[in-house]
Amino acid sequence: MEEFVACTNANIALIKYWGKRDEFLMLPTKTSLSVGLDALKTTTKVQFSDFDKIFINEQEVQGEAQIKVLKFLHVFRKKFKIDKFFLVDSVNNFPTASGLASSASGLAALAKGLNELCSLNLDFKELSILARRGSGSAARSIWGGFVLWHKGVSLDGSDSFAEQIFKSVHWPEFKIIVVVVQESKKIISSTQAMQITVKTCKIYNDWVRNSERRIRQMIDAIVDKNLEKVGELAQLDCLDMHETMRTSTPAINYWTDKTIKIIELVNKLRAGGIQCYFTIDAGPNVKILTLEKHQDQILSELKNIEDIKTIVSGVSGD
Ligand code: PMV
């Protein structure tokens, strides 16, 4: 039986995506900018089957994750007029669905795998548009390196795709320490949380405006390999995004006491002269942005905090 294996990396946004302007086409309210993580990988095998069957980490999936993938397969069949069912077997080398961007790398790998299996010859722009229909941030995981996802303006979503702006070789010293404080599923899916925020948060439009403005500044900071600037912008954008969640009705909070502990440690280390900054997505885990030369010292400080795991990552290639 013919099968294809695709491999992609997770990404974390330095300037975030939070909220859709079109739920069906998965069109974002704003442009976002991310970095791919070479240590966080999804490997997905796809083959034709009598009916759709989805395995994640060797377990047949049910519930929300299953619905997400089934919906995507439905969109895929319709878009490319393919009358086939698929067996999808996806393995993450990192915790799934706890805000570590597993849906980004998962749906991007699936899009790449289906492209091969069905011999569609889609280019990276088309793959990004396809992956976006599975999970917004998946549009960015088609690429490695530093990636920009254009929000686009067209109603059909044809200009809402991601593209690479810098390869990993541009900044090999840039490191991300992923601090896993909790491996369980998120308290609320990002899809639902975004809907609540867009609908009810009174400061949401301010964040969108400010965050859009930070894109240009972030690109300049990456050009200059200026960690201080990159870190400050990323931290600010993350804090503002979480503030939109907290001021929604009902209020949404992904952080735990451990999240705050890690934030305090990062702030303390930075005050002591170690260049490090944090960013947090839809979950309690923290990603520390730093440079290779500070990595060991940060890891040794993190050893004093109980029950956490750390994954050190560079920028993903290609
Ligand atoms: O693509 P989703 O639905 O997993 O949303 C991702 C949202 C954030 O991770 C919080 C921000 C981002 O830009 O990745």
Coordinates of C-alpha atoms in Angstrom, one line a residue, residues 123-316:
D123 CA 4.1 24.8 -3.9
F124 CA 4.8 26.1 -0.3
K125 CA 2.4 29.0 -0.7
E126 CA -0.4 26.7 -1.7
L127 CA 0.5 24.3 1.1
S128 CA 0.4 27.1 3.6
I129 CA -3.1 28.1 2.4
L130 CA -4.2 24.5 2.7
A131 CA -2.6 23.9 6.2
R132 CA -4.3 27.1 7.4
R133 CA -7.7 25.4 6.9
G134 CA -6.7 22.8 9.5
S135 CA -5.2 25.2 12.1
G136 CA -4.3 28.8 11.6
S137 CA -0.8 28.6 13.0
A138 CA -0.2 25.5 10.7
A139 CA 0.1 27.9 7.8
R140 CA 3.4 29.0 9.4
S141 CA 4.7 25.4 10.1
I142 CA 5.0 24.7 6.4
W143 CA 8.3 26.7 6.6
G144 CA 11.3 26.6 8.8
G145 CA 13.2 29.6 10.0
F146 CA 11.5 32.9 10.8
V147 CA 8.1 33.1 9.1
L148 CA 5.5 35.8 8.4
W149 CA 1.8 34.9 8.0
H150 CA 0.1 37.6 6.0
K151 CA -3.4 38.2 7.2
G152 CA -4.5 39.0 3.6
V153 CA -7.5 41.0 2.6
S154 CA -9.3 38.9 0.0
L155 CA -12.6 37.3 1.0
D156 CA -11.6 33.9 -0.4
G157 CA -8.4 33.7 1.7
S158 CA -6.1 33.4 -1.4
D159 CA -3.7 36.0 0.0
S160 CA -3.6 34.7 3.6
F161 CA -0.5 32.5 3.6
A162 CA 2.8 32.3 5.3
E163 CA 6.3 32.8 3.9
Q164 CA 9.8 32.5 5.2
I165 CA 11.5 35.8 5.9
F166 CA 14.8 34.5 7.3
K167 CA 16.4 31.0 7.2
S168 CA 17.8 29.4 10.4
V169 CA 21.4 30.2 9.3
H170 CA 20.6 33.9 9.7
W171 CA 20.7 33.6 13.5
P172 CA 22.1 30.2 14.7
E173 CA 22.8 31.6 18.2
F174 CA 19.0 32.3 18.8
K175 CA 17.7 29.6 21.2
I176 CA 14.3 28.8 22.6
I177 CA 14.0 26.9 25.9
V178 CA 10.6 25.3 26.1
V179 CA 9.6 24.9 29.7
V180 CA 6.9 22.3 30.0
V181 CA 5.0 22.9 33.3
Q182 CA 2.0 20.8 32.4
E183 CA 1.6 18.0 29.8
S184 CA -2.2 17.6 30.0
K185 CA -4.7 19.0 27.5
K186 CA -5.6 22.8 27.5
I187 CA -8.4 24.0 29.6
I188 CA -10.2 25.4 26.6
S189 CA -9.3 25.0 22.9
S190 CA -7.7 28.0 21.2
T191 CA -10.5 28.0 18.6
Q192 CA -13.2 28.5 21.4
A193 CA -11.0 30.9 23.4
M194 CA -10.4 33.1 20.3
Q195 CA -14.1 33.3 19.5
I196 CA -14.9 34.4 23.1
T197 CA -12.1 37.0 22.9
V198 CA -13.1 38.5 19.5
K199 CA -16.7 38.6 20.6
T200 CA -16.4 40.0 24.1
C201 CA -13.1 41.7 24.8
K202 CA -13.3 45.5 24.8
I203 CA -9.5 46.0 24.3
Y204 CA -9.2 43.4 21.5
N205 CA -9.1 46.0 18.6
D206 CA -6.4 48.0 20.4
W207 CA -4.2 44.8 20.7
V208 CA -4.7 44.1 17.0
R209 CA -3.6 47.6 16.1
N210 CA -0.6 47.6 18.4
S211 CA 0.4 44.1 17.5
E212 CA 0.3 44.9 13.8
R213 CA 2.6 47.8 14.4
R214 CA 5.1 45.5 16.1
I215 CA 5.5 43.3 13.0
R216 CA 7.8 45.8 11.2
Q217 CA 9.8 46.5 14.4
M218 CA 10.2 42.7 15.0
I219 CA 11.5 42.2 11.4
D220 CA 14.1 45.0 11.9
A221 CA 15.1 43.5 15.3
I222 CA 15.6 40.0 13.6
V223 CA 17.6 41.7 10.8
D224 CA 19.9 43.2 13.4
K225 CA 19.9 40.0 15.5
N226 CA 19.0 42.2 18.4
L227 CA 17.8 39.8 21.2
E228 CA 16.9 42.6 23.5
K229 CA 14.5 44.2 21.0
V230 CA 13.1 40.8 19.8
G231 CA 12.6 39.7 23.4
E232 CA 10.9 42.9 24.6
L233 CA 8.6 43.0 21.6
A234 CA 7.7 39.3 21.9
Q235 CA 7.1 39.6 25.7
L236 CA 4.9 42.7 25.3
D237 CA 2.8 41.1 22.5
C238 CA 2.3 38.0 24.5
L239 CA 1.3 39.9 27.7
D240 CA -1.1 42.0 25.7
M241 CA -2.6 39.0 24.1
H242 CA -3.2 37.2 27.4
E243 CA -4.7 40.5 28.7
T244 CA -7.3 40.3 26.0
M245 CA -8.2 36.8 27.2
R246 CA -8.4 37.9 30.8
T247 CA -10.7 40.8 30.0
S248 CA -13.1 38.6 28.0
T249 CA -16.4 37.3 29.3
P250 CA -16.0 34.7 30.6
A251 CA -12.4 35.5 31.5
I252 CA -9.9 33.0 30.1
N253 CA -6.6 32.2 31.9
Y254 CA -4.2 29.6 30.6
W255 CA -1.5 30.4 33.2
T256 CA -0.8 28.3 36.4
D257 CA 1.3 29.2 39.5
K258 CA 4.2 27.5 37.8
T259 CA 3.8 29.7 34.7
I260 CA 4.1 32.8 37.0
K261 CA 7.1 31.2 38.8
I262 CA 9.0 30.8 35.4
I263 CA 8.1 34.4 34.4
E264 CA 9.5 35.7 37.7
L265 CA 12.7 33.6 37.2
V266 CA 13.1 35.0 33.7
N267 CA 12.7 38.6 35.0
K268 CA 15.1 37.9 37.8
L269 CA 17.8 36.5 35.5
R270 CA 17.4 39.3 33.1
A271 CA 17.8 41.9 35.9
G272 CA 21.0 40.0 36.7
G273 CA 22.4 40.5 33.2
I274 CA 21.4 37.2 31.5
Q275 CA 19.6 38.0 28.3
C276 CA 16.3 36.1 28.4
Y277 CA 12.7 36.9 27.7
F278 CA 9.5 34.8 27.7
T279 CA 6.5 34.1 25.5
I280 CA 3.4 32.0 26.3
D281 CA 0.7 30.6 24.0
A282 CA -2.7 29.0 24.6
G283 CA -1.4 26.9 27.6
P284 CA 0.6 27.2 30.7
N285 CA 4.0 26.3 29.2
V286 CA 6.6 29.0 28.8
K287 CA 9.1 29.5 26.0
I288 CA 12.3 31.4 27.0
L289 CA 14.0 33.3 24.2
T290 CA 17.7 33.6 24.6
L291 CA 21.1 33.2 23.1
E292 CA 23.3 30.0 23.1
K293 CA 25.8 31.6 25.4
H294 CA 23.2 32.0 28.2
Q295 CA 21.5 28.6 27.7
D296 CA 23.4 26.5 30.3
Q297 CA 23.0 29.1 33.1
I298 CA 19.3 29.4 32.5
L299 CA 18.9 25.6 32.5
S300 CA 20.8 25.3 35.7
E301 CA 18.5 27.9 37.4
L302 CA 15.5 26.1 36.1
K303 CA 16.7 22.9 37.9
N304 CA 15.6 24.6 41.1
I305 CA 11.9 24.4 40.1
E306 CA 10.3 21.1 40.7
D307 CA 8.2 19.0 38.2
I308 CA 9.1 20.8 35.0
K309 CA 10.7 19.6 31.8
T310 CA 12.8 21.6 29.5
I311 CA 13.5 21.3 25.8
V312 CA 16.2 23.4 24.2
S313 CA 15.6 24.3 20.6
G314 CA 17.3 26.1 17.9
V315 CA 15.6 27.6 14.8
S316 CA 14.3 25.0 12.5

